[in-house]
Each structure stands twice: as C-alpha cells, then as structure tokens.
Amino acid sequence: MLRHVCSRVASAVIATALPLSVGVVTGAGSGSAVAGEPQPAMTVNSAKSAVPGSRFSGSAQIDGPFATRADAEADGYVDEAKAGWRDLVYHAEAGSDLREGSSWEAGDRYSRMEELKVTSRAMGGREIPVVTIKARNNPESAPTLYLLNGADGGEGEANWLKRTSAVDFYGDRIGDVNVVIPMAGAYSYYTDWQEPTSSLDTDAHGVGTTQKWETFLTQELPSPLEKHLGTTSDRRGIIGLSMSGSTSLVYAEKYPGFYSAVGAYSGCAATSGEFSRATQIVLNRGDATFNQMWGDPDGTVALENDALANADRLADQHNIYVSSATGLLGEHDVTSGDVLDGRAYEMITPLTDGFAIEAGSNVCTHLLKSATDAHGITEASNNLVYNIRETGTHQWAYWQDDMWESWPVIAAGLGLDVDEARTDAAAARTEYLQANPGRGAEGSTPVSSLPSFFDAVEQAFS
C-alpha cells in the first residue's frame, strides 16, 4: 500500500515538471572490481524470474582520438547540434599552454582529453561519442570512473563537461583517475531496450538497431576502453544523475564486484509498476514508450531494472553514495547565491520544474533508504552514504556539490587515499565559491528584476 501511494505521489509530482528543464546551471570502503567483462547476477528476489540467460558478448571498436575539432566534425557521426560538449575538448583559440609545455592551434584537442568514436556491435554498428580525461599521475595504474549524463544523454547543453567543473576537479586537482563520459543515449535510461524506437536508435549516419546501452557500457566498452587508456587497474566506479541515477544502482545490483564505487545523484530508484508512470514522463520526451523499453511495467524485465525492487542486491556492493533534496529552494536557487547572482527572473525554473522533479526524487530516495536499512545495508557494513538535503532543487549546481561530497566514498572504492580525497573535495568547493561568491544581501531583492519575476511566476502557475 505504501509503495502504491508513494508512487502515485512521485508520478504526480514529476508530471508537473514537464517540459523537463536543465534548470539553472553552473559554469564551467573496500572491494575491488574484477577485470574483463562482468557476468550478470542470476540470483533474484522470490517474486521475480531470473534475468535473461543469453547476453551479447563482444568488444567495442575504438577509433581515435580525433586530432582536431575539424576532423571530428568532418566525420559526421555526431549531429553537430548535439555536440556542444566539444567546446570543452578542443581549444577555442590559438596560444601557449604553459602547463602542457606546448603550443596549439584553435581546434586542437587538449592533451589529456580525447573524443573517441566507439562502434557498438550490440547496437548494429552504431557509432557513439565517448569523451575521456586521462589521469595526470600514474596513468598506467589509475582507476577508471564512468560518468553518465542525465535525461538528454549529454546531447544538449546539460552534461558533465558543460555544467560542472569535472574537467578541473578530476583531471587537475585529483589527477589520479581516468574519466570516461559517453556523450549519447538521450532518454534511454542506459538500458537494453526490448523493441526499436525510430527516434532514439541511430547515430547521425542513420546507423543502429534497438538500443542496448547496458550491454554496451558493461560488456562491450570497459575492456577495450581501459586498454586504450593504458591502465592495468581493475578498479572502476560509475556515477549517474537524474535519469541515470537509477541506472548506476541497477548496474551495481546486476554486476556485483564489477564496480568498486557507485554514485547516484537525484535519481529515482523505483521505475516499474506504478512508478512506470513517472518513468514514462521521461520517455515521452524521446517519443518512446515504457513497453518499448522494458515491456509490461509489472513484467520480469521491468522488475529486473527496478533498483528499489532489487535493493537487497546492494549487499554485494561497497562504497555507494546516494543523494537527493526536498525540492525547496536552496543556496544555488536564490538571487543572492552563486548561480543566479541577482537575476530574480531565473528563479522560475528551480521554483517550478526543479522543485517538482527533486521532490519526486526525494520520495524515491527515502524509499530506497528504508529498503537498504531493512536489509542491513548501511554505512557501517557497505560504506553506503545517503546525503538527503533539507533544501535544493533538481539542477546541476547541486550535482557539482555531489561530485565533491561523494568523492571520499568514490575514492575509497577506487583505492585512493580517503583523507586526501576529503581535503581535495573541500578545497575544490572553497575555490569555486571564491570564484563565484554571488551577491549576498546586496543581490537578494533586485528591484529592477521583480516585474519580470512576478510575470514569470504568474505564467508558470496559471
């Protein structure tokens, strides 16, 4: 009964948030993973059948990196309108980079960043852009961290590169980890779909078959990609946010031991049954249906991909960080803060969309915590850390906070020094706030912006 009521609340809350906006954005343990390809866990809850026994096995083909942005654009495998992330991979202007000890021309790629074209056999030869940030220190032994984008798969302006300081944080301040970011997969939940969808299945060349993102990310990509990076480490982590927050948890449940650390920021662990109504809201934006993705919302495949229904499987996973907030306006949502910097009219998105979606995420996260607590999966036993904030909306500024706040948990799984991780995370946050202090009391009530603010509020709630 509780599950039914809460799912209706979550569905209703998230439904009010369409169209899903990226919101206001910012500027620029123990247990190691096993090497090779993971094997799916075959033990399931008594209420469910076993996962499908046959899985595609094979290695993805990796081409690149592209030497220049012009080379990447000439290939044409990515729609240029969906490649805004290239702004962070290639130099915008000619100059001299003292840190690299070299010079470059406009359009050359940064020395430790790559755009790779990766061909998935499971998806019929579809070519997928993958961005990497190579470790600065000891790359031959550095662990690998996979970052999944949210609902638009990084194909718009909302992605790790453009909306957080991930490049500086992982690449420069940390320097001991390889980072991998797939830049496709909009509205896919990064799962294996049951049926084709004309809107989501192909690359810019029109090549591709039914989406098999789980197979690609867990079976095809890791081995050749980590070999390309040159690392011998068998430790890897994965972090998802919003849509992919549930995905990272599902992967951890299905492939125990494959990931040494897992992060889930503002996701909804529950996706099947009554919660399928909320899942469908995301799929609507991709002109797709729940049945195309997982079939019957109460069927075997749907249940196998529901992280809440399989919460007991997290008993085999260590170093997990899960976050959400209430949806109430927080430090990054107000005019005096670091993001809005006095622009009152821009409060509308976090006040409406950002509130509703995060409130739904909060319901899901509390349900997940109840489930893991009931199964004895805790911080003491598994280094499972929940960060449930009293304030905060569904937007990238809070996920950048999560990037820092989760780092000690992620670092523990990746075999890095946890005390040093805490120090680095605190320093990164301090540095960010010094560079983005906001206006304080001076910007809390900018009178010139209030007319447009109230007009926008009236329109939003009319």
GROMACS .gro file of C-alpha atoms in nm:
model
  462
    1MET     CA    1   0.000   0.000   0.000
    2LEU     CA    2   0.280   0.242   0.093
    3ARG     CA    3   0.457   0.171  -0.236
    4HIS     CA    4   0.136   0.238  -0.428
    5VAL     CA    5   0.063   0.567  -0.252
    6CYS     CA    6   0.419   0.696  -0.273
    7SER     CA    7   0.448   0.603  -0.639
    8ARG     CA    8   0.134   0.800  -0.715
    9VAL     CA    9   0.281   1.098  -0.531
   10ALA     CA   10   0.611   1.070  -0.720
   11SER     CA   11   0.436   1.034  -1.055
   12ALA     CA   12   0.213   1.332  -0.992
   13VAL     CA   13   0.498   1.546  -0.869
   14ILE     CA   14   0.729   1.466  -1.160
   15ALA     CA   15   0.445   1.508  -1.408
   16THR     CA   16   0.409   1.873  -1.312
   17ALA     CA   17   0.767   1.938  -1.417
   18LEU     CA   18   0.735   1.893  -1.792
   19PRO     CA   19   0.899   2.003  -2.004
   20LEU     CA   20   1.197   1.887  -1.803
   21SER     CA   21   1.444   2.175  -1.781
   22VAL     CA   22   1.811   2.159  -1.702
   23GLY     CA   23   1.732   2.429  -1.451
   24VAL     CA   24   1.977   2.699  -1.359
   25VAL     CA   25   2.326   2.575  -1.420
   26THR     CA   26   2.678   2.643  -1.308
   27GLY     CA   27   2.979   2.736  -1.509
   28ALA     CA   28   3.239   2.575  -1.626
   29GLY     CA   29   3.525   0.140   0.166
   30SER     CA   30   3.676  -0.166   0.012
   31GLY     CA   31   3.607  -0.416  -0.259
   32SER     CA   32   3.775  -0.406  -0.599
   33ALA     CA   33   3.631  -0.467  -0.942
   34VAL     CA   34   3.706  -0.775  -1.140
   35ALA     CA   35   3.888  -0.742  -1.468
   36GLY     CA   36   3.728  -0.810  -1.802
   37GLU     CA   37   3.360  -0.837  -1.878
   38PRO     CA   38   3.108  -0.864  -1.593
   39GLN     CA   39   2.870  -1.152  -1.553
   40PRO     CA   40   2.513  -1.061  -1.457
   41ALA     CA   41   2.394  -1.171  -1.115
   42MET     CA   42   2.148  -1.458  -1.151
   43THR     CA   43   2.000  -1.453  -0.802
   44VAL     CA   44   1.673  -1.267  -0.785
   45ASN     CA   45   1.401  -1.189  -0.536
   46SER     CA   46   1.149  -1.466  -0.493
   47ALA     CA   47   0.880  -1.253  -0.657
   48LYS     CA   48   1.070  -1.240  -0.986
   49SER     CA   49   1.207  -1.465  -1.253
   50ALA     CA   50   1.575  -1.489  -1.340
   51VAL     CA   51   1.732  -1.232  -1.569
   52PRO     CA   52   1.760  -1.333  -1.935
   53GLY     CA   53   2.023  -1.601  -1.964
   54SER     CA   54   2.172  -1.509  -2.301
   55ARG     CA   55   2.365  -1.184  -2.337
   56PHE     CA   56   2.562  -1.034  -2.623
   57SER     CA   57   2.935  -1.065  -2.570
   58GLY     CA   58   3.198  -0.879  -2.768
   59SER     CA   59   3.430  -0.581  -2.769
   60ALA     CA   60   3.351  -0.238  -2.900
   61GLN     CA   61   3.573  -0.092  -3.170
   62ILE     CA   62   3.751   0.226  -3.062
   63ASP     CA   63   3.867   0.480  -3.321
   64GLY     CA   64   4.054   0.799  -3.243
   65PRO     CA   65   4.117   1.023  -3.079
   66PHE     CA   66   4.046   1.296  -3.330
   67ALA     CA   67   4.340   1.534  -3.351
   68THR     CA   68   4.128   1.841  -3.414
   69ARG     CA   69   3.768   1.952  -3.384
   70ALA     CA   70   3.757   1.991  -3.761
   71ASP     CA   71   3.846   1.623  -3.801
   72ALA     CA   72   3.568   1.522  -3.563
   73GLU     CA   73   3.311   1.741  -3.734
   74ALA     CA   74   3.414   1.616  -4.079
   75ASP     CA   75   3.346   1.256  -3.972
   76GLY     CA   76   2.980   1.345  -3.924
   77TYR     CA   77   2.892   1.060  -3.689
   78VAL     CA   78   2.755   1.310  -3.435
   79ASP     CA   79   2.495   1.573  -3.519
   80GLU     CA   80   2.685   1.898  -3.462
   81ALA     CA   81   2.379   2.046  -3.290
   82LYS     CA   82   2.423   1.772  -3.026
   83ALA     CA   83   2.796   1.818  -2.977
   84GLY     CA   84   2.823   2.131  -2.765
   85TRP     CA   85   3.048   1.933  -2.531
   86ARG     CA   86   3.324   1.966  -2.792
   87ASP     CA   87   3.376   2.320  -2.661
   88LEU     CA   88   3.546   2.159  -2.361
   89VAL     CA   89   3.751   1.903  -2.554
   90TYR     CA   90   3.918   2.129  -2.810
   91HIS     CA   91   4.100   2.462  -2.774
   92ALA     CA   92   3.890   2.759  -2.877
   93GLU     CA   93   4.184   2.987  -2.955
   94ALA     CA   94   4.547   2.955  -3.058
   95GLY     CA   95   4.802   3.003  -2.781
   96SER     CA   96   5.058   2.851  -2.550
   97ASP     CA   97   4.969   2.626  -2.258
   98LEU     CA   98   5.245   2.656  -2.001
   99ARG     CA   99   5.114   2.361  -1.803
  100GLU     CA  100   5.146   2.136  -2.106
  101GLY     CA  101   5.470   2.292  -2.224
  102SER     CA  102   5.338   2.311  -2.579
  103SER     CA  103   5.154   2.536  -2.817
  104TRP     CA  104   4.833   2.472  -3.005
  105GLU     CA  105   4.614   2.597  -3.282
  106ALA     CA  106   4.248   2.674  -3.244
  107GLY     CA  107   4.057   2.347  -3.272
  108ASP     CA  108   4.338   2.123  -3.144
  109ARG     CA  109   4.231   1.891  -2.864
  110TYR     CA  110   4.354   1.930  -2.509
  111SER     CA  111   4.647   1.699  -2.439
  112ARG     CA  112   4.475   1.475  -2.181
  113MET     CA  113   4.123   1.488  -2.325
  114GLU     CA  114   4.002   1.273  -2.610
  115GLU     CA  115   3.695   1.232  -2.824
  116LEU     CA  116   3.673   0.867  -2.924
  117LYS     CA  117   3.437   0.720  -3.182
  118VAL     CA  118   3.325   0.387  -3.040
  119THR     CA  119   3.133   0.135  -3.251
  120SER     CA  120   2.887  -0.091  -3.072
  121ARG     CA  121   2.832  -0.434  -3.225
  122ALA     CA  122   2.533  -0.491  -2.997
  123MET     CA  123   2.365  -0.183  -3.146
  124GLY     CA  124   2.426  -0.282  -3.506
  125GLY     CA  125   2.735  -0.074  -3.571
  126ARG     CA  126   2.610   0.246  -3.411
  127GLU     CA  127   2.893   0.494  -3.355
  128ILE     CA  128   2.896   0.656  -3.012
  129PRO     CA  129   3.099   0.956  -2.894
  130VAL     CA  130   3.292   0.893  -2.574
  131VAL     CA  131   3.498   1.164  -2.405
  132THR     CA  132   3.789   1.069  -2.180
  133ILE     CA  133   4.003   1.265  -1.937
  134LYS     CA  134   4.329   1.079  -1.886
  135ALA     CA  135   4.490   1.068  -1.544
  136ARG     CA  136   4.771   1.317  -1.497
  137ASN     CA  137   4.957   1.098  -1.247
  138ASN     CA  138   5.049   0.733  -1.291
  139PRO     CA  139   4.807   0.670  -1.579
  140GLU     CA  140   4.932   0.313  -1.612
  141SER     CA  141   4.783   0.226  -1.272
  142ALA     CA  142   4.498   0.477  -1.241
  143PRO     CA  143   4.143   0.351  -1.176
  144THR     CA  144   3.863   0.446  -1.416
  145LEU     CA  145   3.549   0.646  -1.335
  146TYR     CA  146   3.250   0.632  -1.569
  147LEU     CA  147   3.016   0.934  -1.562
  148LEU     CA  148   2.665   0.901  -1.709
  149ASN     CA  149   2.472   1.209  -1.817
  150GLY     CA  150   2.108   1.280  -1.734
  151ALA     CA  151   1.794   1.267  -1.947
  152ASP     CA  152   1.937   1.421  -2.263
  153GLY     CA  153   2.243   1.195  -2.260
  154GLY     CA  154   2.475   1.494  -2.290
  155GLU     CA  155   2.341   1.566  -2.637
  156GLY     CA  156   2.222   1.914  -2.537
  157GLU     CA  157   2.379   2.171  -2.310
  158ALA     CA  158   2.323   1.965  -1.995
  159ASN     CA  159   2.625   1.742  -1.944
  160TRP     CA  160   2.915   1.683  -1.708
  161LEU     CA  161   3.159   1.886  -1.915
  162LYS     CA  162   2.948   2.198  -1.961
  163ARG     CA  163   2.763   2.207  -1.630
  164THR     CA  164   3.024   2.109  -1.374
  165SER     CA  165   3.394   2.157  -1.306
  166ALA     CA  166   3.457   1.786  -1.367
  167VAL     CA  167   3.747   1.852  -1.604
  168ASP     CA  168   3.933   2.064  -1.350
  169PHE     CA  169   3.834   1.854  -1.049
  170TYR     CA  170   3.910   1.504  -1.175
  171GLY     CA  171   4.172   1.600  -1.431
  172ASP     CA  172   4.378   1.855  -1.242
  173ARG     CA  173   4.301   1.859  -0.870
  174ILE     CA  174   4.269   1.481  -0.837
  175GLY     CA  175   4.485   1.372  -1.128
  176ASP     CA  176   4.490   1.005  -1.025
  177VAL     CA  177   4.181   0.881  -1.206
  178ASN     CA  178   4.079   0.823  -1.568
  179VAL     CA  179   3.735   0.962  -1.651
  180VAL     CA  180   3.503   0.825  -1.922
  181ILE     CA  181   3.183   1.003  -2.034
  182PRO     CA  182   2.952   0.863  -2.305
  183MET     CA  183   2.800   1.159  -2.493
  184ALA     CA  184   2.486   0.994  -2.631
  185GLY     CA  185   2.189   0.798  -2.500
  186ALA     CA  186   1.916   1.057  -2.458
  187TYR     CA  187   1.603   0.929  -2.278
  188SER     CA  188   1.741   0.575  -2.289
  189TYR     CA  189   1.789   0.502  -1.917
  190TYR     CA  190   2.112   0.346  -2.047
  191THR     CA  191   1.936   0.013  -2.054
  192ASP     CA  192   1.880  -0.268  -2.305
  193TRP     CA  193   1.554  -0.195  -2.486
  194GLN     CA  194   1.310  -0.466  -2.587
  195GLU     CA  195   1.184  -0.301  -2.905
  196PRO     CA  196   1.318  -0.050  -3.159
  197THR     CA  197   1.237   0.321  -3.147
  198SER     CA  198   1.269   0.527  -3.462
  199SER     CA  199   1.360   0.838  -3.264
  200LEU     CA  200   1.641   0.701  -3.047
  201ASP     CA  201   1.810   0.402  -3.214
  202THR     CA  202   2.055   0.552  -3.462
  203ASP     CA  203   2.362   0.775  -3.486
  204ALA     CA  204   2.393   1.079  -3.715
  205HIS     CA  205   2.469   0.848  -4.009
  206GLY     CA  206   2.140   0.667  -3.952
  207VAL     CA  207   2.318   0.351  -3.838
  208GLY     CA  208   2.195   0.147  -3.543
  209THR     CA  209   1.947  -0.108  -3.419
  210THR     CA  210   1.747  -0.149  -3.098
  211GLN     CA  211   1.930   0.024  -2.813
  212LYS     CA  212   2.149  -0.198  -2.596
  213TRP     CA  213   2.313   0.054  -2.367
  214GLU     CA  214   2.359  -0.180  -2.072
  215THR     CA  215   2.535  -0.432  -2.295
  216PHE     CA  216   2.749  -0.157  -2.444
  217LEU     CA  217   2.851   0.000  -2.114
  218THR     CA  218   2.905  -0.317  -1.914
  219GLN     CA  219   3.004  -0.577  -2.174
  220GLU     CA  220   3.150  -0.407  -2.481
  221LEU     CA  221   3.319  -0.087  -2.367
  222PRO     CA  222   3.520  -0.137  -2.045
  223SER     CA  223   3.786  -0.383  -2.157
  224PRO     CA  224   3.899  -0.215  -2.483
  225LEU     CA  225   3.849   0.134  -2.342
  226GLU     CA  226   4.060   0.072  -2.032
  227LYS     CA  227   4.321  -0.094  -2.253
  228HIS     CA  228   4.321   0.218  -2.472
  229LEU     CA  229   4.370   0.434  -2.163
  230GLY     CA  230   4.672   0.221  -2.076
  231THR     CA  231   4.569   0.133  -1.723
  232THR     CA  232   4.620  -0.203  -1.558
  233SER     CA  233   4.393  -0.119  -1.264
  234ASP     CA  234   4.088  -0.337  -1.218
  235ARG     CA  235   3.913  -0.075  -1.005
  236ARG     CA  236   3.634   0.123  -1.166
  237GLY     CA  237   3.348   0.340  -1.047
  238ILE     CA  238   3.026   0.468  -1.202
  239ILE     CA  239   2.818   0.777  -1.125
  240GLY     CA  240   2.476   0.858  -1.266
  241LEU     CA  241   2.246   1.153  -1.209
  242SER     CA  242   1.879   1.226  -1.260
  243MET     CA  243   1.765   0.968  -1.521
  244SER     CA  244   2.088   0.769  -1.491
  245GLY     CA  245   2.089   0.780  -1.110
  246SER     CA  246   1.872   0.469  -1.114
  247THR     CA  247   2.092   0.316  -1.385
  248SER     CA  248   2.409   0.321  -1.179
  249LEU     CA  249   2.229   0.143  -0.895
  250VAL     CA  250   2.084  -0.119  -1.131
  251TYR     CA  251   2.429  -0.190  -1.275
  252ALA     CA  252   2.567  -0.236  -0.923
  253GLU     CA  253   2.286  -0.479  -0.842
  254LYS     CA  254   2.325  -0.681  -1.160
  255TYR     CA  255   2.704  -0.698  -1.168
  256PRO     CA  256   2.831  -0.737  -0.812
  257GLY     CA  257   3.202  -0.667  -0.783
  258PHE     CA  258   3.239  -0.508  -1.126
  259TYR     CA  259   3.226  -0.154  -0.986
  260SER     CA  260   3.434  -0.060  -0.683
  261ALA     CA  261   3.224   0.252  -0.619
  262VAL     CA  262   2.881   0.379  -0.724
  263GLY     CA  263   2.717   0.722  -0.714
  264ALA     CA  264   2.350   0.809  -0.773
  265TYR     CA  265   2.260   1.178  -0.766
  266SER     CA  266   1.892   1.283  -0.758
  267GLY     CA  267   1.768   0.968  -0.928
  268CYS     CA  268   1.455   0.762  -0.865
  269ALA     CA  269   1.543   0.404  -0.773
  270ALA     CA  270   1.186   0.288  -0.844
  271THR     CA  271   1.093   0.260  -1.212
  272SER     CA  272   0.846  -0.028  -1.257
  273GLY     CA  273   0.485  -0.090  -1.158
  274GLU     CA  274   0.308   0.229  -1.053
  275PHE     CA  275   0.639   0.415  -1.080
  276SER     CA  276   0.636   0.343  -1.453
  277ARG     CA  277   0.410   0.646  -1.485
  278ALA     CA  278   0.697   0.871  -1.380
  279THR     CA  279   0.942   0.678  -1.600
  280GLN     CA  280   0.710   0.729  -1.897
  281ILE     CA  281   0.728   1.106  -1.848
  282VAL     CA  282   1.098   1.094  -1.929
  283LEU     CA  283   1.040   0.860  -2.224
  284ASN     CA  284   0.776   1.094  -2.364
  285ARG     CA  285   1.049   1.344  -2.439
  286GLY     CA  286   1.213   1.087  -2.665
  287ASP     CA  287   0.886   0.986  -2.838
  288ALA     CA  288   0.919   0.641  -2.686
  289THR     CA  289   0.714   0.417  -2.459
  290PHE     CA  290   0.777   0.212  -2.149
  291ASN     CA  291   0.671  -0.103  -2.334
  292GLN     CA  292   0.935  -0.041  -2.600
  293MET     CA  293   1.197  -0.013  -2.329
  294TRP     CA  294   1.106  -0.284  -2.079
  295GLY     CA  295   0.773  -0.432  -2.182
  296ASP     CA  296   0.498  -0.480  -1.924
  297PRO     CA  297   0.553  -0.239  -1.630
  298ASP     CA  298   0.490  -0.533  -1.396
  299GLY     CA  299   0.682  -0.785  -1.605
  300THR     CA  300   1.011  -0.962  -1.546
  301VAL     CA  301   1.231  -0.722  -1.746
  302ALA     CA  302   1.083  -0.413  -1.583
  303LEU     CA  303   1.132  -0.559  -1.236
  304GLU     CA  304   1.489  -0.662  -1.312
  305ASN     CA  305   1.564  -0.297  -1.393
  306ASP     CA  306   1.400  -0.151  -1.083
  307ALA     CA  307   1.670  -0.061  -0.831
  308LEU     CA  308   1.423  -0.034  -0.542
  309ALA     CA  309   1.273  -0.378  -0.609
  310ASN     CA  310   1.623  -0.525  -0.604
  311ALA     CA  311   1.767  -0.321  -0.318
  312ASP     CA  312   1.876  -0.638  -0.137
  313ARG     CA  313   2.134  -0.700  -0.412
  314LEU     CA  314   2.328  -0.395  -0.295
  315ALA     CA  315   2.451  -0.616  -0.012
  316ASP     CA  316   2.729  -0.721  -0.250
  317GLN     CA  317   2.826  -0.363  -0.335
  318HIS     CA  318   3.052  -0.135  -0.129
  319ASN     CA  319   3.120   0.239  -0.148
  320ILE     CA  320   2.782   0.376  -0.255
  321TYR     CA  321   2.676   0.742  -0.242
  322VAL     CA  322   2.309   0.835  -0.292
  323SER     CA  323   2.175   1.191  -0.281
  324SER     CA  324   1.853   1.387  -0.314
  325ALA     CA  325   1.697   1.704  -0.177
  326THR     CA  326   1.348   1.817  -0.084
  327GLY     CA  327   1.295   2.047  -0.381
  328LEU     CA  328   1.274   2.356  -0.162
  329LEU     CA  329   1.483   2.648  -0.281
  330GLY     CA  330   1.840   2.625  -0.156
  331GLU     CA  331   2.166   2.812  -0.179
  332HIS     CA  332   2.203   2.768  -0.556
  333ASP     CA  333   1.842   2.872  -0.631
  334VAL     CA  334   1.815   3.218  -0.473
  335THR     CA  335   1.910   3.552  -0.621
  336SER     CA  336   2.179   3.619  -0.363
  337GLY     CA  337   2.359   3.291  -0.440
  338ASP     CA  338   2.644   3.183  -0.663
  339VAL     CA  339   2.436   3.081  -0.966
  340LEU     CA  340   2.166   3.346  -1.011
  341ASP     CA  341   2.385   3.635  -0.899
  342GLY     CA  342   2.091   3.873  -0.863
  343ARG     CA  343   1.883   3.757  -1.163
  344ALA     CA  344   1.545   3.714  -0.995
  345TYR     CA  345   1.353   3.602  -1.304
  346GLU     CA  346   1.577   3.295  -1.333
  347MET     CA  347   1.433   3.163  -1.007
  348ILE     CA  348   1.131   3.039  -1.203
  349THR     CA  349   1.289   2.718  -1.330
  350PRO     CA  350   1.412   2.590  -0.991
  351LEU     CA  351   1.092   2.714  -0.826
  352THR     CA  352   0.871   2.509  -1.060
  353ASP     CA  353   1.043   2.232  -1.258
  354GLY     CA  354   1.336   2.198  -1.022
  355PHE     CA  355   1.113   2.170  -0.717
  356ALA     CA  356   0.873   1.914  -0.859
  357ILE     CA  357   1.132   1.674  -1.001
  358GLU     CA  358   1.356   1.683  -0.696
  359ALA     CA  359   1.060   1.630  -0.464
  360GLY     CA  360   0.982   1.313  -0.658
  361SER     CA  361   1.344   1.204  -0.635
  362ASN     CA  362   1.330   1.264  -0.262
  363VAL     CA  363   1.034   1.025  -0.223
  364CYS     CA  364   1.225   0.757  -0.411
  365THR     CA  365   1.544   0.807  -0.211
  366HIS     CA  366   1.363   0.774   0.122
  367LEU     CA  367   1.202   0.451  -0.001
  368LEU     CA  368   1.543   0.320  -0.105
  369LYS     CA  369   1.693   0.405   0.232
  370SER     CA  370   1.412   0.224   0.409
  371ALA     CA  371   1.477  -0.081   0.193
  372THR     CA  372   1.854  -0.086   0.238
  373ASP     CA  373   1.816  -0.028   0.613
  374ALA     CA  374   1.577  -0.322   0.631
  375HIS     CA  375   1.834  -0.544   0.456
  376GLY     CA  376   2.116  -0.431   0.686
  377ILE     CA  377   2.296  -0.247   0.405
  378THR     CA  378   2.439   0.056   0.583
  379GLU     CA  379   2.734   0.290   0.605
  380ALA     CA  380   2.893   0.062   0.861
  381SER     CA  381   2.857  -0.257   0.656
  382ASN     CA  382   2.888  -0.131   0.298
  383ASN     CA  383   3.004   0.233   0.315
  384LEU     CA  384   2.660   0.327   0.181
  385VAL     CA  385   2.626   0.701   0.238
  386TYR     CA  386   2.298   0.888   0.192
  387ASN     CA  387   2.308   1.265   0.152
  388ILE     CA  388   1.948   1.384   0.180
  389ARG     CA  389   1.950   1.762   0.183
  390GLU     CA  390   1.684   1.973   0.355
  391THR     CA  391   1.688   2.220   0.066
  392GLY     CA  392   1.784   2.208  -0.301
  393THR     CA  393   1.621   2.161  -0.642
  394HIS     CA  394   1.686   1.940  -0.944
  395GLN     CA  395   1.977   2.114  -1.109
  396TRP     CA  396   2.346   2.082  -1.190
  397ALA     CA  397   2.479   2.311  -0.918
  398TYR     CA  398   2.377   2.053  -0.657
  399TRP     CA  399   2.524   1.770  -0.863
  400GLN     CA  400   2.851   1.958  -0.871
  401ASP     CA  401   2.825   1.967  -0.491
  402ASP     CA  402   2.763   1.591  -0.504
  403MET     CA  403   3.071   1.547  -0.721
  404TRP     CA  404   3.278   1.691  -0.436
  405GLU     CA  405   3.081   1.544  -0.146
  406SER     CA  406   3.075   1.194  -0.290
  407TRP     CA  407   3.445   1.192  -0.369
  408PRO     CA  408   3.563   1.039  -0.037
  409VAL     CA  409   3.320   0.748  -0.091
  410ILE     CA  410   3.417   0.704  -0.456
  411ALA     CA  411   3.788   0.740  -0.376
  412ALA     CA  412   3.762   0.468  -0.110
  413GLY     CA  413   3.637   0.224  -0.372
  414LEU     CA  414   3.897   0.330  -0.626
  415GLY     CA  415   4.177   0.258  -0.380
  416LEU     CA  416   4.277   0.623  -0.330
  417ASP     CA  417   4.357   0.797  -0.002
  418VAL     CA  418   4.028   0.894   0.167
  419ASP     CA  419   4.174   1.169   0.386
  420GLU     CA  420   4.335   1.326   0.083
  421ALA     CA  421   4.004   1.292  -0.100
  422ARG     CA  422   3.826   1.489   0.173
  423THR     CA  423   4.090   1.759   0.158
  424ASP     CA  424   4.074   1.784  -0.221
  425ALA     CA  425   3.694   1.799  -0.223
  426ALA     CA  426   3.681   2.073   0.041
  427ALA     CA  427   3.946   2.274  -0.142
  428ALA     CA  428   3.759   2.245  -0.472
  429ARG     CA  429   3.438   2.372  -0.315
  430THR     CA  430   3.617   2.661  -0.145
  431GLU     CA  431   3.789   2.758  -0.468
  432TYR     CA  432   3.458   2.750  -0.656
  433LEU     CA  433   3.281   2.970  -0.401
  434GLN     CA  434   3.568   3.219  -0.401
  435ALA     CA  435   3.535   3.248  -0.777
  436ASN     CA  436   3.151   3.253  -0.764
  437PRO     CA  437   3.054   3.433  -0.442
  438GLY     CA  438   2.714   3.560  -0.554
  439ARG     CA  439   2.584   3.896  -0.435
  440GLY     CA  440   2.488   3.817  -0.077
  441ALA     CA  441   2.236   4.053   0.080
  442GLU     CA  442   2.308   4.309  -0.190
  443GLY     CA  443   2.150   4.089  -0.455
  444SER     CA  444   1.870   3.935  -0.254
  445THR     CA  445   1.594   4.168  -0.378
  446PRO     CA  446   1.698   4.328  -0.707
  447VAL     CA  447   1.401   4.560  -0.765
  448SER     CA  448   1.469   4.600  -1.136
  449SER     CA  449   1.413   4.227  -1.189
  450LEU     CA  450   1.097   4.189  -0.983
  451PRO     CA  451   0.840   4.283  -1.252
  452SER     CA  452   0.967   4.014  -1.490
  453PHE     CA  453   0.994   3.773  -1.197
  454PHE     CA  454   0.630   3.816  -1.096
  455ASP     CA  455   0.516   3.799  -1.460
  456ALA     CA  456   0.700   3.468  -1.494
  457VAL     CA  457   0.554   3.332  -1.170
  458GLU     CA  458   0.201   3.425  -1.280
  459GLN     CA  459   0.256   3.250  -1.614
  460ALA     CA  460   0.409   2.941  -1.455
  461PHE     CA  461   0.117   2.883  -1.222
  462SER     CA  462  -0.167   2.997  -1.448
   0.00000   0.00000   0.00000
